[in-house]
Coordinates of N, CA and C in Angstrom, one line a residue:
X1 N 106.5 20.5 69.3 CA 105.8 19.6 70.1 C 106.6 19.3 71.4
X2 N 107.9 19.1 71.2 CA 108.8 18.8 72.3 C 109.3 20.0 73.0
X3 N 108.9 21.2 72.6 CA 109.2 22.5 73.1 C 110.7 22.7 73.2
X4 N 111.4 22.3 72.1 CA 112.8 22.6 72.0 C 113.2 23.9 71.4
X5 N 112.3 24.5 70.7 CA 112.5 25.8 70.1 C 112.3 26.9 71.2
X6 N 113.2 27.8 71.3 CA 113.2 28.9 72.2 C 112.9 30.2 71.5
X7 N 111.8 30.9 71.8 CA 111.4 32.1 71.1 C 111.4 33.3 72.0
X8 N 111.8 34.4 71.5 CA 111.8 35.6 72.2 C 111.2 36.7 71.4
X9 N 110.2 37.4 72.0 CA 109.5 38.4 71.3 C 109.6 39.7 72.1
X10 N 109.6 40.9 71.4 CA 109.5 42.2 72.0 C 108.1 42.8 71.6
X11 N 107.5 43.4 72.5 CA 106.2 44.0 72.2 C 106.0 45.3 73.0
X12 N 105.1 46.2 72.5 CA 104.7 47.3 73.2 C 103.2 47.1 73.6
X13 N 102.9 47.3 74.9 CA 101.6 47.1 75.5 C 101.0 48.4 75.9
X14 N 99.6 48.4 75.8 CA 98.9 49.6 76.4 C 98.9 49.5 77.9
X15 N 99.2 50.6 78.5 CA 99.3 50.7 80.0 C 100.7 50.5 80.5
X16 N 100.9 51.0 81.7 CA 102.2 50.8 82.3 C 102.1 49.7 83.4
X17 N 102.7 48.6 83.1 CA 102.7 47.5 84.1 C 103.4 47.8 85.4
X18 N 102.8 47.3 86.5 CA 103.5 47.6 87.8 C 104.6 46.6 88.1
X19 N 104.4 45.3 87.7 CA 105.4 44.3 88.0 C 106.5 44.4 86.9
X20 N 107.8 44.1 87.4 CA 108.9 44.1 86.5 C 109.0 42.8 85.6
X21 N 108.5 41.7 86.1 CA 108.5 40.5 85.4 C 107.4 39.6 86.0
X22 N 107.1 38.5 85.2 CA 106.0 37.6 85.7 C 105.8 36.5 84.7
X23 N 104.9 35.7 85.1 CA 104.5 34.5 84.3 C 103.0 34.5 84.1
X24 N 102.5 34.4 82.9 CA 101.1 34.4 82.6 C 100.8 32.9 82.4
X25 N 100.1 32.3 83.3 CA 99.8 30.8 83.2 C 98.3 30.7 83.1
X26 N 97.8 30.8 81.9 CA 96.3 30.8 81.7 C 96.0 29.9 80.4
X27 N 95.2 28.9 80.6 CA 94.8 28.1 79.4 C 94.1 29.0 78.4
X28 N 94.2 28.5 77.1 CA 93.6 29.3 76.0 C 92.6 28.4 75.3
X29 N 91.4 29.0 75.1 CA 90.3 28.3 74.3 C 89.8 29.3 73.3
X30 N 88.7 28.9 72.6 CA 88.1 29.8 71.6 C 87.2 30.8 72.3
X31 N 87.3 32.0 71.7 CA 86.4 33.1 72.3 C 85.0 32.8 72.0
X32 N 84.1 33.1 73.0 CA 82.7 32.8 72.9 C 82.0 33.9 72.1
X33 N 82.7 35.1 71.8 CA 82.1 36.2 71.2 C 82.5 36.4 69.7
X34 N 83.6 35.8 69.3 CA 84.1 36.0 67.9 C 84.9 34.8 67.5
X35 N 84.5 34.1 66.5 CA 85.2 32.9 66.0 C 86.6 33.1 65.6
X36 N 87.0 34.3 65.3 CA 88.4 34.6 64.9 C 89.3 34.7 66.1
X37 N 88.8 34.9 67.2 CA 89.6 35.1 68.4 C 89.8 33.9 69.3
X38 N 90.8 34.0 70.1 CA 91.1 33.0 71.2 C 91.0 33.8 72.5
X39 N 90.8 33.0 73.6 CA 90.6 33.7 74.9 C 91.3 33.0 76.0
X40 N 91.8 33.7 77.0 CA 92.4 33.1 78.2 C 91.6 33.6 79.4
X41 N 90.3 33.9 79.2 CA 89.5 34.4 80.3 C 88.3 33.4 80.5
X42 N 87.6 33.6 81.6 CA 86.4 32.8 81.8 C 85.4 33.0 80.7
X43 N 84.8 31.9 80.3 CA 83.8 32.0 79.3 C 84.3 31.5 77.9
X44 N 85.6 31.2 77.8 CA 86.1 30.7 76.6 C 85.4 29.3 76.3
X45 N 85.3 28.9 75.1 CA 84.6 27.7 74.8 C 85.6 26.7 74.2
X46 N 85.1 25.5 74.1 CA 85.9 24.4 73.5 C 87.0 23.9 74.5
X47 N 87.9 23.2 74.0 CA 89.0 22.6 74.8 C 89.9 23.8 75.3
X48 N 90.2 23.8 76.5 CA 91.1 24.8 77.1 C 92.5 24.1 77.1
X49 N 93.5 24.8 76.4 CA 94.8 24.2 76.2 C 95.8 25.0 77.1
X50 N 96.7 24.2 77.7 CA 97.7 24.9 78.5 C 98.5 25.9 77.7
X51 N 98.8 27.0 78.4 CA 99.6 28.1 77.8 C 100.3 28.9 78.8
X52 N 101.6 29.1 78.6 CA 102.5 29.7 79.6 C 103.4 30.7 78.9
X53 N 103.4 32.0 79.4 CA 104.2 33.0 78.8 C 105.0 33.7 79.9
X54 N 106.3 33.8 79.8 CA 107.1 34.5 80.7 C 107.4 35.9 80.1
X55 N 107.4 36.9 81.0 CA 107.7 38.3 80.5 C 108.6 39.0 81.4
X56 N 109.2 40.0 80.8 CA 110.1 40.9 81.6 C 109.9 42.3 81.0
X57 N 109.7 43.3 81.9 CA 109.5 44.7 81.4 C 110.9 45.3 81.1
X58 N 111.0 45.9 79.9 CA 112.2 46.5 79.5 C 112.2 48.0 79.7
X59 N 111.1 48.6 79.5 CA 110.9 50.1 79.7 C 109.4 50.4 79.9
X60 N 109.2 51.5 80.5 CA 107.8 52.1 80.6 C 107.8 53.5 80.2
X61 N 106.7 54.0 79.6 CA 106.6 55.4 79.3 C 105.5 55.7 78.3
X62 N 105.1 56.9 78.2 CA 104.1 57.3 77.3 C 102.8 56.5 77.4
X63 N 102.5 56.0 78.6 CA 101.3 55.2 78.8 C 101.4 53.8 78.3
X64 N 102.7 53.3 78.0 CA 102.9 52.0 77.4 C 104.0 51.3 78.2
X65 N 104.1 50.0 77.9 CA 105.1 49.2 78.5 C 105.8 48.4 77.4
X66 N 107.1 48.4 77.3 CA 107.9 47.6 76.4 C 108.4 46.4 77.1
X67 N 108.0 45.2 76.6 CA 108.3 43.9 77.2 C 109.0 43.0 76.3
X68 N 109.7 42.0 77.0 CA 110.3 40.9 76.3 C 109.4 39.7 76.8
X69 N 108.9 38.9 75.8 CA 108.0 37.8 76.1 C 108.6 36.5 75.6
X70 N 108.5 35.5 76.4 CA 109.0 34.2 76.0 C 107.9 33.1 76.2
X71 N 107.2 32.8 75.1 CA 106.2 31.8 75.3 C 106.8 30.4 75.5
X72 N 106.3 29.7 76.4 CA 106.8 28.3 76.7 C 106.0 27.3 76.0
X73 N 104.8 27.7 75.5 CA 103.9 26.8 74.7 C 103.7 27.6 73.4
X74 N 103.1 26.9 72.5 CA 103.0 27.6 71.2 C 101.5 27.7 70.7
X75 N 100.7 28.3 71.5 CA 99.3 28.4 71.1 C 99.1 29.6 70.1
X76 N 98.1 29.5 69.3 CA 97.7 30.5 68.3 C 97.5 31.8 69.1
X77 N 98.1 32.9 68.6 CA 97.9 34.2 69.2 C 98.3 34.3 70.7
X78 N 99.1 33.4 71.2 CA 99.3 33.3 72.6 C 99.7 34.6 73.3
X79 N 100.7 35.2 72.8 CA 101.2 36.5 73.4 C 100.1 37.5 73.4
X80 N 99.4 37.7 72.3 CA 98.3 38.7 72.2 C 97.2 38.4 73.2
X81 N 96.8 37.1 73.2 CA 95.7 36.7 74.1 C 96.1 36.8 75.6
X82 N 97.3 36.4 75.9 CA 97.7 36.5 77.3 C 97.8 37.9 77.8
X83 N 98.4 38.8 77.0 CA 98.5 40.2 77.5 C 97.1 40.9 77.5
X84 N 96.2 40.5 76.6 CA 94.9 41.0 76.7 C 94.2 40.5 77.9
X85 N 94.4 39.3 78.3 CA 93.7 38.7 79.5 C 94.1 39.4 80.8
X86 N 95.4 40.0 80.8 CA 95.8 40.7 82.0 C 95.6 42.2 81.9
X87 N 94.9 42.6 80.9 CA 94.5 44.0 80.6 C 95.6 44.9 80.2
X88 N 96.6 44.3 79.5 CA 97.7 45.1 78.8 C 97.8 44.6 77.4
X89 N 96.8 44.9 76.5 CA 96.8 44.4 75.1 C 98.0 45.0 74.3
X90 N 98.4 44.3 73.3 CA 99.5 44.7 72.4 C 99.0 46.0 71.7
X91 N 99.9 47.0 71.6 CA 99.6 48.2 70.9 C 99.2 47.9 69.4
X92 N 98.2 48.5 68.9 CA 97.7 48.4 67.5 C 97.3 47.0 67.1
X93 N 96.8 46.2 68.1 CA 96.3 44.9 67.8 C 94.8 45.0 67.4
X94 N 94.5 45.0 66.2 CA 93.2 45.3 65.7 C 92.2 44.2 66.0
X95 N 92.7 43.0 66.4 CA 91.8 41.9 66.8 C 91.5 41.9 68.3
X96 N 92.5 42.1 69.1 CA 92.3 42.0 70.5 C 92.3 43.3 71.3
X97 N 92.9 44.4 70.8 CA 93.0 45.7 71.6 C 91.8 46.6 71.2
X98 N 91.2 46.4 70.1 CA 90.1 47.4 69.7 C 88.8 46.9 70.1
X99 N 87.9 47.8 70.5 CA 86.5 47.4 70.8 C 85.7 47.8 69.6
X100 N 84.5 47.3 69.5 CA 83.6 47.7 68.3 C 83.4 49.2 68.3
X101 N 83.3 49.8 69.5 CA 83.0 51.2 69.6 C 84.2 52.0 69.1
X102 N 85.5 51.6 69.4 CA 86.7 52.3 68.9 C 86.9 52.2 67.4
X103 N 86.2 51.2 66.8 CA 86.4 51.0 65.4 C 85.5 51.9 64.6
X104 N 84.7 52.7 65.2 CA 83.8 53.7 64.6 C 84.6 54.7 63.8
X105 N 83.9 55.8 63.4 CA 84.6 56.8 62.6 C 85.8 57.4 63.3
X106 N 86.9 57.3 62.6 CA 88.2 57.8 63.2 C 88.7 56.9 64.3
X107 N 88.1 55.8 64.6 CA 88.5 55.0 65.8 C 89.6 54.0 65.5
X108 N 89.9 53.8 64.2 CA 90.9 52.7 63.8 C 92.2 53.0 64.4
X109 N 92.5 54.3 64.8 CA 93.8 54.6 65.3 C 93.8 54.6 66.9
X110 N 92.7 54.5 67.5 CA 92.6 54.6 68.9 C 93.4 53.5 69.6
X111 N 93.5 52.3 69.1 CA 94.3 51.2 69.7 C 95.7 51.3 69.3
X112 N 96.2 52.3 68.5 CA 97.6 52.4 68.1 C 98.2 53.5 68.9
X113 N 99.5 53.4 69.1 CA 100.3 54.4 69.9 C 101.7 54.4 69.4
X114 N 102.5 55.3 69.9 CA 104.0 55.3 69.6 C 104.3 55.3 68.1
X115 N 103.4 55.7 67.3 CA 103.6 55.8 65.8 C 103.3 54.5 65.1
X116 N 102.8 53.5 65.8 CA 102.6 52.2 65.1 C 101.3 52.3 64.3
X117 N 101.4 51.6 63.1 CA 100.2 51.4 62.3 C 99.9 50.0 62.0
X118 N 100.7 49.1 62.8 CA 100.5 47.7 62.7 C 100.7 47.1 64.1
X119 N 100.5 45.8 64.3 CA 100.7 45.2 65.5 C 102.1 45.4 66.0
X120 N 102.2 45.9 67.3 CA 103.5 46.2 67.9 C 104.2 45.0 68.5
X121 N 104.4 44.0 67.8 CA 104.9 42.7 68.2 C 106.0 42.3 67.3
X122 N 107.2 42.0 67.8 CA 108.4 41.7 67.0 C 109.0 40.3 67.4
X123 N 109.2 39.4 66.5 CA 109.8 38.2 66.8 C 111.3 38.4 66.8
X124 N 111.9 38.6 67.9 CA 113.3 39.0 68.0 C 114.3 37.9 67.7
X125 N 114.1 36.7 68.2 CA 114.9 35.6 67.9 C 114.3 34.2 68.1
X126 N 114.9 33.2 67.5 CA 114.4 31.8 67.5 C 115.6 31.0 67.7
X127 N 115.7 30.2 68.7 CA 116.7 29.2 68.9 C 116.2 27.8 68.7
X128 N 116.9 27.1 67.9 CA 116.5 25.7 67.6 C 117.7 24.8 67.6
X129 N 117.4 23.5 67.9 CA 118.4 22.5 67.9 C 118.3 21.7 66.6
X130 N 119.4 21.7 65.8 CA 119.4 21.0 64.5 C 119.5 19.5 64.7
X131 N 119.1 18.7 63.7 CA 119.2 17.3 63.8 C 120.6 16.8 64.1
X132 N 121.7 17.6 63.7 CA 123.1 17.1 64.0 C 123.5 17.5 65.4
X133 N 122.5 18.0 66.2 CA 122.8 18.3 67.6 C 123.3 19.7 67.8
X134 N 123.6 20.5 66.8 CA 124.1 21.8 66.9 C 122.9 22.8 67.1
X135 N 123.1 23.7 68.0 CA 122.0 24.7 68.2 C 122.4 26.0 67.5
X136 N 121.3 26.6 66.9 CA 121.5 27.9 66.3 C 120.5 28.9 66.8
X137 N 120.8 30.2 66.7 CA 119.9 31.2 67.0 C 119.8 32.1 65.8
X138 N 118.5 32.3 65.4 CA 118.2 33.2 64.3 C 117.7 34.5 64.8
X139 N 118.3 35.6 64.5 CA 117.8 36.9 65.0 C 117.3 37.8 63.9
X140 N 116.3 38.6 64.3 CA 115.8 39.6 63.3 C 115.9 41.0 63.9
X141 N 116.6 41.9 63.2 CA 116.7 43.3 63.7 C 115.3 44.0 63.8
X142 N 115.3 45.0 64.6 CA 114.0 45.8 64.7 C 113.8 46.5 63.3
X143 N 112.5 46.5 62.9 CA 112.1 47.4 61.8 C 112.1 48.8 62.2
X144 N 112.0 49.7 61.3 CA 112.1 51.2 61.6 C 111.0 51.6 62.7
X145 N 109.8 51.1 62.5 CA 108.8 51.6 63.5 C 109.1 51.1 64.9
X146 N 109.7 50.0 65.1 CA 110.2 49.5 66.4 C 111.3 50.4 66.9
X147 N 112.3 50.7 66.1 CA 113.4 51.6 66.5 C 112.8 52.9 66.9
X148 N 111.9 53.5 66.2 CA 111.3 54.8 66.5 C 110.6 54.7 67.9
X149 N 109.8 53.7 68.1 CA 109.0 53.5 69.3 C 110.0 53.3 70.5
X150 N 111.1 52.6 70.4 CA 112.1 52.4 71.4 C 112.7 53.8 71.8
X151 N 113.0 54.6 70.8 CA 113.6 55.9 71.1 C 112.6 56.8 71.8
X152 N 111.3 56.7 71.4 CA 110.3 57.5 72.1 C 110.1 57.1 73.5
X153 N 110.1 55.9 73.8 CA 109.9 55.4 75.2 C 111.1 55.6 76.0
X154 N 112.3 55.8 75.4 CA 113.5 56.1 76.2 C 113.7 57.5 76.5
X155 N 112.8 58.4 76.0 CA 112.9 59.9 76.3 C 112.6 60.2 77.7

């Protein structure tokens, strides 16, 4: 609530972004087409809540972009929704990157790339301030599929 937690995510996105860094400042509301989804585009319904995500491109290649994302607000699906809104959905995001048409016969893999069979989003670290005033950072190493994708994009 006080935005004291600092979160860093790494993600692979469809498409090669032109900008090296940026800020996505788009409010998020409910999708008008699917009750399971959130939206940061025109036509979202319900209360539109402030949402801000900073990002930096780490690598580009194989038709994808590897980014570091730092959400400054904590909205549900914020990173997924924001990158979808600027037309760079997260690789293998079955809720936001797939269209109904791509989910047809054999289409389940069309939204996946770089060997991913799951959402290509990794919570890299979380920094929090403890009640005693001491700050800590909790880090999570990459899983194997992330390591493989990083080595592919570095070729």
